[in-house]
Every structure is written in structure tokens, then in C-alpha cells.
Coordinates of C-alpha atoms and ligand atoms in Angstrom, one line a residue:
X184 CA -30.4 9.5 1.2
X185 CA -28.0 6.6 1.1
X186 CA -24.8 7.4 -0.7
X187 CA -22.7 4.7 -2.1
X188 CA -19.0 4.7 -1.8
X189 CA -18.7 2.9 -5.0
X190 CA -19.8 6.0 -6.8
X191 CA -16.5 7.6 -6.0
X192 CA -14.9 8.0 -9.5
X193 CA -11.3 7.3 -8.5
X194 CA -12.4 3.8 -7.3
X195 CA -14.9 3.1 -10.1
X196 CA -14.5 -0.2 -12.0
X197 CA -11.1 -1.5 -11.0
X198 CA -9.7 -3.4 -14.0
X199 CA -7.2 -6.1 -14.4
X200 CA -6.1 -4.2 -17.4
X201 CA -4.7 -1.4 -15.2
X202 CA -2.3 -3.5 -13.0
X203 CA -0.4 -1.8 -10.2
X204 CA 1.8 -4.7 -8.9
X205 CA 4.3 -7.0 -10.7
X206 CA 1.9 -9.9 -9.8
X207 CA -1.1 -8.2 -11.5
X208 CA 1.1 -7.3 -14.4
X209 CA 1.9 -11.0 -15.0
X210 CA -1.8 -11.9 -14.8
X211 CA -2.6 -9.2 -17.3
X212 CA 0.0 -10.5 -19.8
X213 CA -1.4 -14.0 -19.4
X214 CA -4.9 -12.7 -19.9
X215 CA -3.9 -10.8 -23.0
X216 CA -2.0 -13.8 -24.4
X217 CA -5.1 -16.0 -24.0
X218 CA -7.2 -13.4 -25.6
X219 CA -5.0 -13.2 -28.6
X220 CA -4.8 -17.0 -29.0
X221 CA -8.6 -17.2 -28.7
X222 CA -9.1 -14.4 -31.2
X223 CA -6.7 -16.1 -33.7
X224 CA -8.6 -19.4 -33.3
X225 CA -12.0 -17.7 -33.6
X226 CA -11.1 -15.8 -36.8
X227 CA -9.2 -18.8 -38.3
X228 CA -12.1 -21.2 -37.8
X229 CA -14.7 -18.7 -39.0
X230 CA -12.5 -18.0 -42.1
X231 CA -12.2 -21.7 -43.0
X232 CA -15.9 -22.2 -42.3
X233 CA -16.9 -19.4 -44.7
X234 CA -14.4 -20.6 -47.3
X235 CA -16.0 -24.1 -47.1
X236 CA -19.5 -22.8 -47.4
X237 CA -18.8 -20.9 -50.6
X238 CA -16.2 -23.2 -52.1
X239 CA -18.1 -26.4 -51.6
X240 CA -21.6 -25.3 -52.2
X241 CA -23.9 -28.2 -53.1
X242 CA -24.4 -28.8 -56.8
X243 CA -27.6 -30.6 -57.8
X244 CA -25.7 -33.5 -59.5
X245 CA -23.7 -34.2 -56.3
X246 CA -26.4 -33.8 -53.7
X247 CA -26.7 -37.5 -53.0
X248 CA -23.0 -38.3 -52.6
X249 CA -21.8 -39.0 -49.0
X250 CA -18.2 -39.1 -47.9
X251 CA -16.8 -41.2 -45.1
X252 CA -14.2 -40.3 -42.3
X253 CA -10.7 -39.0 -43.1
X254 CA -8.1 -40.2 -40.7
X255 CA -5.6 -37.5 -41.4
X256 CA -8.2 -34.8 -40.9
X257 CA -9.4 -36.3 -37.7
X258 CA -5.9 -36.6 -36.3
X259 CA -5.1 -33.0 -37.2
X260 CA -8.2 -31.6 -35.5
X261 CA -7.6 -33.7 -32.4
X262 CA -3.9 -32.8 -32.2
X263 CA -4.2 -29.0 -32.7
X264 CA -6.6 -28.4 -29.7
X265 CA -4.5 -30.8 -27.5
X266 CA -1.3 -28.9 -28.2
X267 CA -3.1 -25.6 -27.6
X268 CA -4.4 -26.8 -24.2
X269 CA -0.9 -27.9 -23.3
X270 CA 0.5 -24.5 -24.3
X271 CA -2.1 -22.7 -22.2
X272 CA -1.6 -25.0 -19.3
X273 CA 2.2 -24.4 -19.3
X274 CA 1.7 -20.6 -19.6
X275 CA -0.8 -20.6 -16.7
X276 CA 1.5 -22.7 -14.4
X277 CA 4.4 -20.5 -15.2
X278 CA 2.4 -17.4 -14.3
X279 CA 1.2 -19.0 -11.1
X280 CA 4.7 -19.8 -10.2
X281 CA 6.1 -16.3 -11.0
X282 CA 3.4 -14.5 -8.9
X283 CA 3.9 -16.7 -5.8
X284 CA 5.3 -14.8 -2.8
X285 CA 5.5 -17.2 0.1
X286 CA 6.4 -14.6 2.8
X287 CA 6.2 -10.9 3.2
X288 CA 7.9 -7.9 4.9
X289 CA 4.5 -7.1 6.3
X290 CA 2.2 -10.0 7.2
X291 CA -1.5 -9.9 8.1
X292 CA -4.4 -12.1 8.4
X293 CA -7.7 -11.5 6.7
X294 CA -10.8 -13.5 7.7
X295 CA -14.0 -13.5 5.6
X296 CA -17.3 -13.2 7.3
X297 CA -20.9 -12.9 5.9
X298 CA -20.4 -10.0 4.8
X299 CA -17.3 -8.2 5.9
X300 CA -13.6 -8.5 6.2
X301 CA -11.8 -8.9 9.5
X302 CA -8.2 -7.6 9.1
X303 CA -5.7 -8.6 11.8
X304 CA -2.2 -7.1 12.1
X305 CA -1.1 -9.8 14.6
X306 CA 2.5 -8.6 15.0
X307 CA 1.4 -5.0 15.5
X308 CA -1.4 -6.1 17.8
X309 CA -4.6 -4.6 16.4
X310 CA -7.6 -5.5 14.2
X311 CA -9.6 -3.4 11.8
X312 CA -12.3 -4.2 9.2
X313 CA -12.8 -3.7 5.5
X314 CA -9.7 -1.7 5.1
X315 CA -6.1 -2.8 4.6
X316 CA -3.2 -0.5 4.8
X317 CA 0.3 -1.5 3.5
X318 CA 3.5 0.4 3.0
X319 CA 4.7 1.1 -0.6
X320 CA 7.7 -0.8 -1.9
X321 CA 7.3 -3.8 0.5
X322 CA 6.2 -7.4 0.0
X323 CA 2.9 -8.1 1.7
X324 CA 1.9 -11.6 2.8
X325 CA -1.8 -12.2 3.6
X326 CA -3.1 -15.4 5.3
X327 CA -6.8 -15.9 4.4
X328 CA -9.3 -17.7 6.5
X329 CA -13.1 -17.9 6.7
X330 CA -15.4 -17.8 9.7
X331 CA -18.4 -19.2 7.8
X332 CA -18.7 -20.0 4.1
X333 CA -16.3 -19.8 1.1
X334 CA -15.4 -16.2 0.1
X335 CA -12.8 -15.0 -2.3
X336 CA -10.3 -12.2 -1.8
X337 CA -9.7 -10.1 -4.9
X338 CA -8.2 -6.7 -5.6
X339 CA -8.2 -6.7 -9.4
X340 CA -5.3 -4.2 -9.8
X341 CA -3.2 -5.9 -7.2
X342 CA -3.4 -9.6 -7.9
X343 CA -5.5 -12.7 -8.6
X344 CA -8.4 -14.2 -6.6
X345 CA -7.7 -16.4 -3.6
X346 CA -10.5 -18.3 -1.9
X347 CA -11.1 -18.1 1.8
X348 CA -12.1 -21.6 2.8
X349 CA -13.5 -22.6 6.2
X350 CA -11.1 -24.8 8.1
X351 CA -8.0 -24.0 6.2
X352 CA -5.5 -21.1 5.7
X353 CA -4.7 -19.9 2.2
X354 CA -2.1 -17.4 1.3
X355 CA -1.7 -14.6 -1.1
X356 CA 1.1 -12.0 -1.5
X357 CA 2.1 -9.1 -3.6
X358 CA 4.6 -6.3 -3.9
X359 CA 2.9 -3.0 -3.0
X360 CA 4.5 -1.2 -5.9
X361 CA 2.3 1.9 -6.4
X362 CA 0.7 4.3 -3.9
X363 CA -3.0 4.5 -4.2
X364 CA -6.4 3.3 -2.8
X365 CA -7.7 0.2 -4.6
X366 CA -11.1 -1.3 -4.4
X367 CA -11.3 -5.0 -3.5
X368 CA -14.3 -7.3 -3.5
X369 CA -15.4 -10.8 -2.5
X370 CA -15.3 -12.8 -5.7
X371 CA -17.2 -15.9 -4.6
X372 CA -20.9 -15.9 -4.1
X373 CA -21.4 -16.2 -0.4
X374 CA -25.0 -15.3 0.2
X375 CA -27.5 -12.4 0.0
X376 CA -25.0 -9.5 0.5
X377 CA -22.1 -11.0 -1.5
X378 CA -22.1 -7.8 -3.6
X379 CA -21.8 -5.7 -0.5
X380 CA -18.6 -7.4 0.7
X381 CA -16.0 -4.9 -0.5
X382 CA -12.9 -3.5 1.0
X383 CA -10.2 -0.9 0.4
X384 CA -6.5 -1.6 0.0
X385 CA -4.5 1.5 0.8
X386 CA -0.9 1.5 -0.4
X387 CA 0.8 4.5 1.3
X388 CA 4.3 5.8 2.0
X389 CA 6.2 3.8 4.7
X390 CA 6.0 6.9 7.0
X391 CA 2.2 7.3 6.5
X392 CA 1.9 3.5 7.1
X393 CA 3.9 3.7 10.4
X394 CA 1.7 6.7 11.5
X395 CA -1.4 4.7 10.7
X396 CA -0.2 1.7 12.6
X397 CA 0.7 3.9 15.6
X398 CA -2.8 5.4 15.5
X399 CA -4.5 2.0 15.2
X400 CA -2.5 0.6 18.2
X401 CA -3.9 3.3 20.5
X402 CA -6.9 2.4 22.5
X403 CA -10.1 4.2 21.6
X404 CA -10.3 7.9 22.3
X405 CA -12.3 8.9 25.3
X406 CA -15.2 11.1 24.2
X407 CA -15.2 14.7 25.3
X408 CA -18.0 16.2 23.2
X409 CA -21.2 16.0 25.3
X410 CA -23.2 14.1 22.5
X411 CA -20.4 11.6 22.2
X412 CA -20.2 11.1 26.0
X413 CA -23.9 10.3 26.0
X414 CA -23.4 8.1 22.9
X415 CA -20.9 6.0 24.8
X416 CA -23.5 5.4 27.5
X417 CA -26.0 4.5 24.8
X418 CA -23.4 2.0 23.3
X419 CA -23.2 0.2 26.7
X420 CA -27.0 0.4 27.4
X421 CA -27.8 -1.8 24.3
X422 CA -26.1 -5.1 23.5
X423 CA -23.5 -3.6 21.0
X424 CA -20.6 -4.8 23.1
X425 CA -21.8 -8.4 22.8
X426 CA -20.6 -8.4 19.2
X427 CA -18.2 -5.5 18.9
X428 CA -14.9 -4.7 20.5
X429 CA -13.6 -1.2 21.4
X430 CA -10.2 -1.4 22.8
X431 CA -9.8 0.7 26.0
X432 CA -13.4 -0.1 27.0
X433 CA -15.0 -3.2 28.3
X434 CA -16.5 -3.9 24.9
X435 CA -14.7 -7.1 23.7
X436 CA -17.2 -8.8 21.3
X437 CA -15.7 -10.8 18.5
X438 CA -18.6 -11.5 16.2
X439 CA -18.7 -8.1 14.4
X440 CA -16.1 -5.6 13.3
X441 CA -13.7 -4.1 15.8
X442 CA -14.9 -0.5 16.3
X443 CA -11.9 0.9 18.1
X444 CA -11.1 3.3 15.2
X445 CA -14.3 2.9 13.1
X446 CA -14.6 6.7 12.7
X447 CA -11.3 6.8 10.6
X448 CA -12.4 4.2 8.0
X449 CA -13.4 4.9 4.5
X450 CA -16.7 3.1 4.4
X451 CA -19.4 1.6 6.6
X452 CA -20.8 -2.0 6.2
X453 CA -18.0 -3.2 3.9
X454 CA -18.2 -0.6 1.2
X455 CA -22.0 -0.2 1.4
X456 CA -22.0 3.4 2.6
X457 CA -19.7 6.3 2.9
X458 CA -18.5 6.7 6.4
X459 CA -20.3 9.9 7.4
X460 CA -22.2 10.9 10.6
X461 CA -25.5 10.9 8.6
X462 CA -24.9 7.4 7.2
X463 CA -24.0 6.2 10.7
X464 CA -27.4 7.3 11.9
X465 CA -29.1 5.7 8.9
X466 CA -27.2 2.5 9.5
X467 CA -27.8 2.3 13.3
X468 CA -31.5 3.2 12.8
X469 CA -32.1 0.2 10.5
X470 CA -29.1 -1.9 9.5
X471 CA -31.5 -4.3 7.6
X472 CA -32.7 -1.5 5.4
X473 CA -29.1 -0.6 4.3
X474 CA -27.9 -4.1 3.9
X475 CA -30.7 -6.7 4.1
X476 CA -29.8 -10.0 5.7
X477 CA -26.7 -8.9 7.6
X478 CA -26.3 -10.2 11.1
X479 CA -26.6 -6.8 12.9
X480 CA -29.8 -6.6 14.9
X481 CA -31.7 -3.3 15.0
X482 CA -30.8 -1.3 18.1
X483 CA -34.1 0.0 19.5
X484 CA -33.1 3.7 19.9
X485 CA -34.9 7.0 19.5
X486 CA -33.5 9.8 17.3
X487 CA -31.6 11.5 20.1
X488 CA -29.9 8.3 21.2
X489 CA -29.1 7.5 17.5
X490 CA -27.5 10.9 17.0
X491 CA -25.5 10.5 20.2
X492 CA -24.3 7.0 19.4
X493 CA -23.3 8.1 15.9
X494 CA -21.4 11.0 17.5
X495 CA -19.5 8.6 19.7
X496 CA -18.6 6.1 16.9
X497 CA -17.7 8.9 14.5
X498 CA -15.3 10.3 17.1
X499 CA -13.4 6.9 17.3
X500 CA -10.8 7.8 14.7
Ligands
LIG1404 CU1 -18.0 -13.2 0.6 CU2 -19.0 -13.2 -1.6

């Protein structure tokens, strides 16, 4: 049975109302202010409307009387909304300005693909997928690009949405204030599996982050378990390496996620499945069943080969 990572209660329903960075905090206060303004307008207008309905009920002797425009009234109901729009505009621009972080202590590049996230730590010299690790207490800068269509990078508890637009580089940044694992998602419809384009942002202690970086910088572990050794042969007997890279082997494809440390990731297929051996087999047997429309072709393998291949990939931690 396919198990969904999204079912994990700790990561369920990330909300902008539970901000975990100063940037998300600013966005929340703007959202709350706009909500209050809207509520006051709604109840104010409805109150006046109800008052008018009861106060100025038609009386038979007045039914035929018509009134013509009132300049004062028209000026007032044009001015009030104009002033409100100006106030909201100024509040929004001030918030956008206050959450802007042009550079970071840690900088990375995220590229959107249909339907997964390529995450490059260029200074550190490695790439991963669908999972971003950052150290607590540091400012993080992320350059955002797209390999195909427009996507949008969004971790609701961390900051606002920023589009990934083909042919240009956008930027987002945040202060990684609170340790935790946060669910992120693509927030711009980008095709069939837009809903299965999720990722995880892990804010960890600086020492855990350094350890993670060191681990990621290592080339792939050489398999020792007999099933995994056979699995590596299976990997190179089918065209996996045409799309995927595994550092330390001759696999250097760039179309799909880098698999050097795939076994250590939280999820498979951009948050579609928990990363377990069982789900790896399910995924490899029929990627189109788990995530219809994705670009992964079905490797034609028997059950023994699938088990071995899953053992190899699972061991790449
Ligand atoms: Cu990528 Cu929606």
C-alpha cells in the first residue's frame, strides 16, 4: 500500500498563522491587518445596508417618487475605497521591504522541474533533491530558477511565495530562526503533478548542518550487502544513469534528481511517498502508477531485480 508522507501529523497543514521566521511573522501581521480591515468594512457596510432597509422602507404614498444623484455621497463613497486601497498598498510595500534579505550566510540554488526540486549547494559542491537543510540562526539566501514552466517556491511557516520563472533568476531569503522540519510546496499550477511537488526544509543546529554537509559531500557509498551489490549492477544495466547522477560512479545524468544520497532523504518523488525500501520497490516497479505523468520511464525489471535495485538505492545514505 502506498503511504503518503503528508499523513505525518507533525508536518500536516503548515499554516501562515504559525510563523517560524521574522519574515513569516511580518507576513502574518500583514495578513491579520488586512483581515481586520476587511471585517470592519464587511460588518460596517452590512450594518448600514440593514439600517437602510428598515429605516427607509417603502410607504405606499411615496412609491412613485424617484431621487437623483447626490454629489457629496458619490464623492464620499469614491474617496473612502481609494484611501483604503492606498493604505493597503503602503502596508504591503512596507512589508515587502522589511522581509527582503538580499544575501545570506548560506546561499543555495533551487531549480524547479516538473515535478521536483533540484537543490544545489554550489559553494559546498553537491546537489540534492526535494530537501533543503539550513543551519539555525543564520540568514539563508536562495536563488530560484526553473528548468521548464513557472513554479512557485513556498514554505508557509518560513516566508512568502516566490515564483521560479524560466530564463530568469529570482531570489528569496529568510532567517532560519527555529529548529524544525517544515513542509514546502509548489504554489503555482505547473501541470498534472503540481500537487506532488513538495519538499522539506530542515532547520537544524549548526553542528548537525555541518555534519549533514560533510555527509552529502562524500561520494556514494560502495555497496557491501550482496543484494545491494547486485542492485548496483541492475542500475547500470538499465538506462537509469542517462538521467540520474550518483557521485563516485559513472552515473552523471542531469535530467532527474541526483541519487548520491537518496537513501537518506525524507521522501520519494517530491513528497509523494515515504522513503522506505517497500516504497522504493513500488516506485521502481511502476513510477507512473505512483505519480502519473512524471518523466520517469518504467524500468523493465523482474521482482528480484527490483528488490536488489531498491536495496542499492536505499543504502545510498
Ligand atoms: Cu511546480 Cu506547481
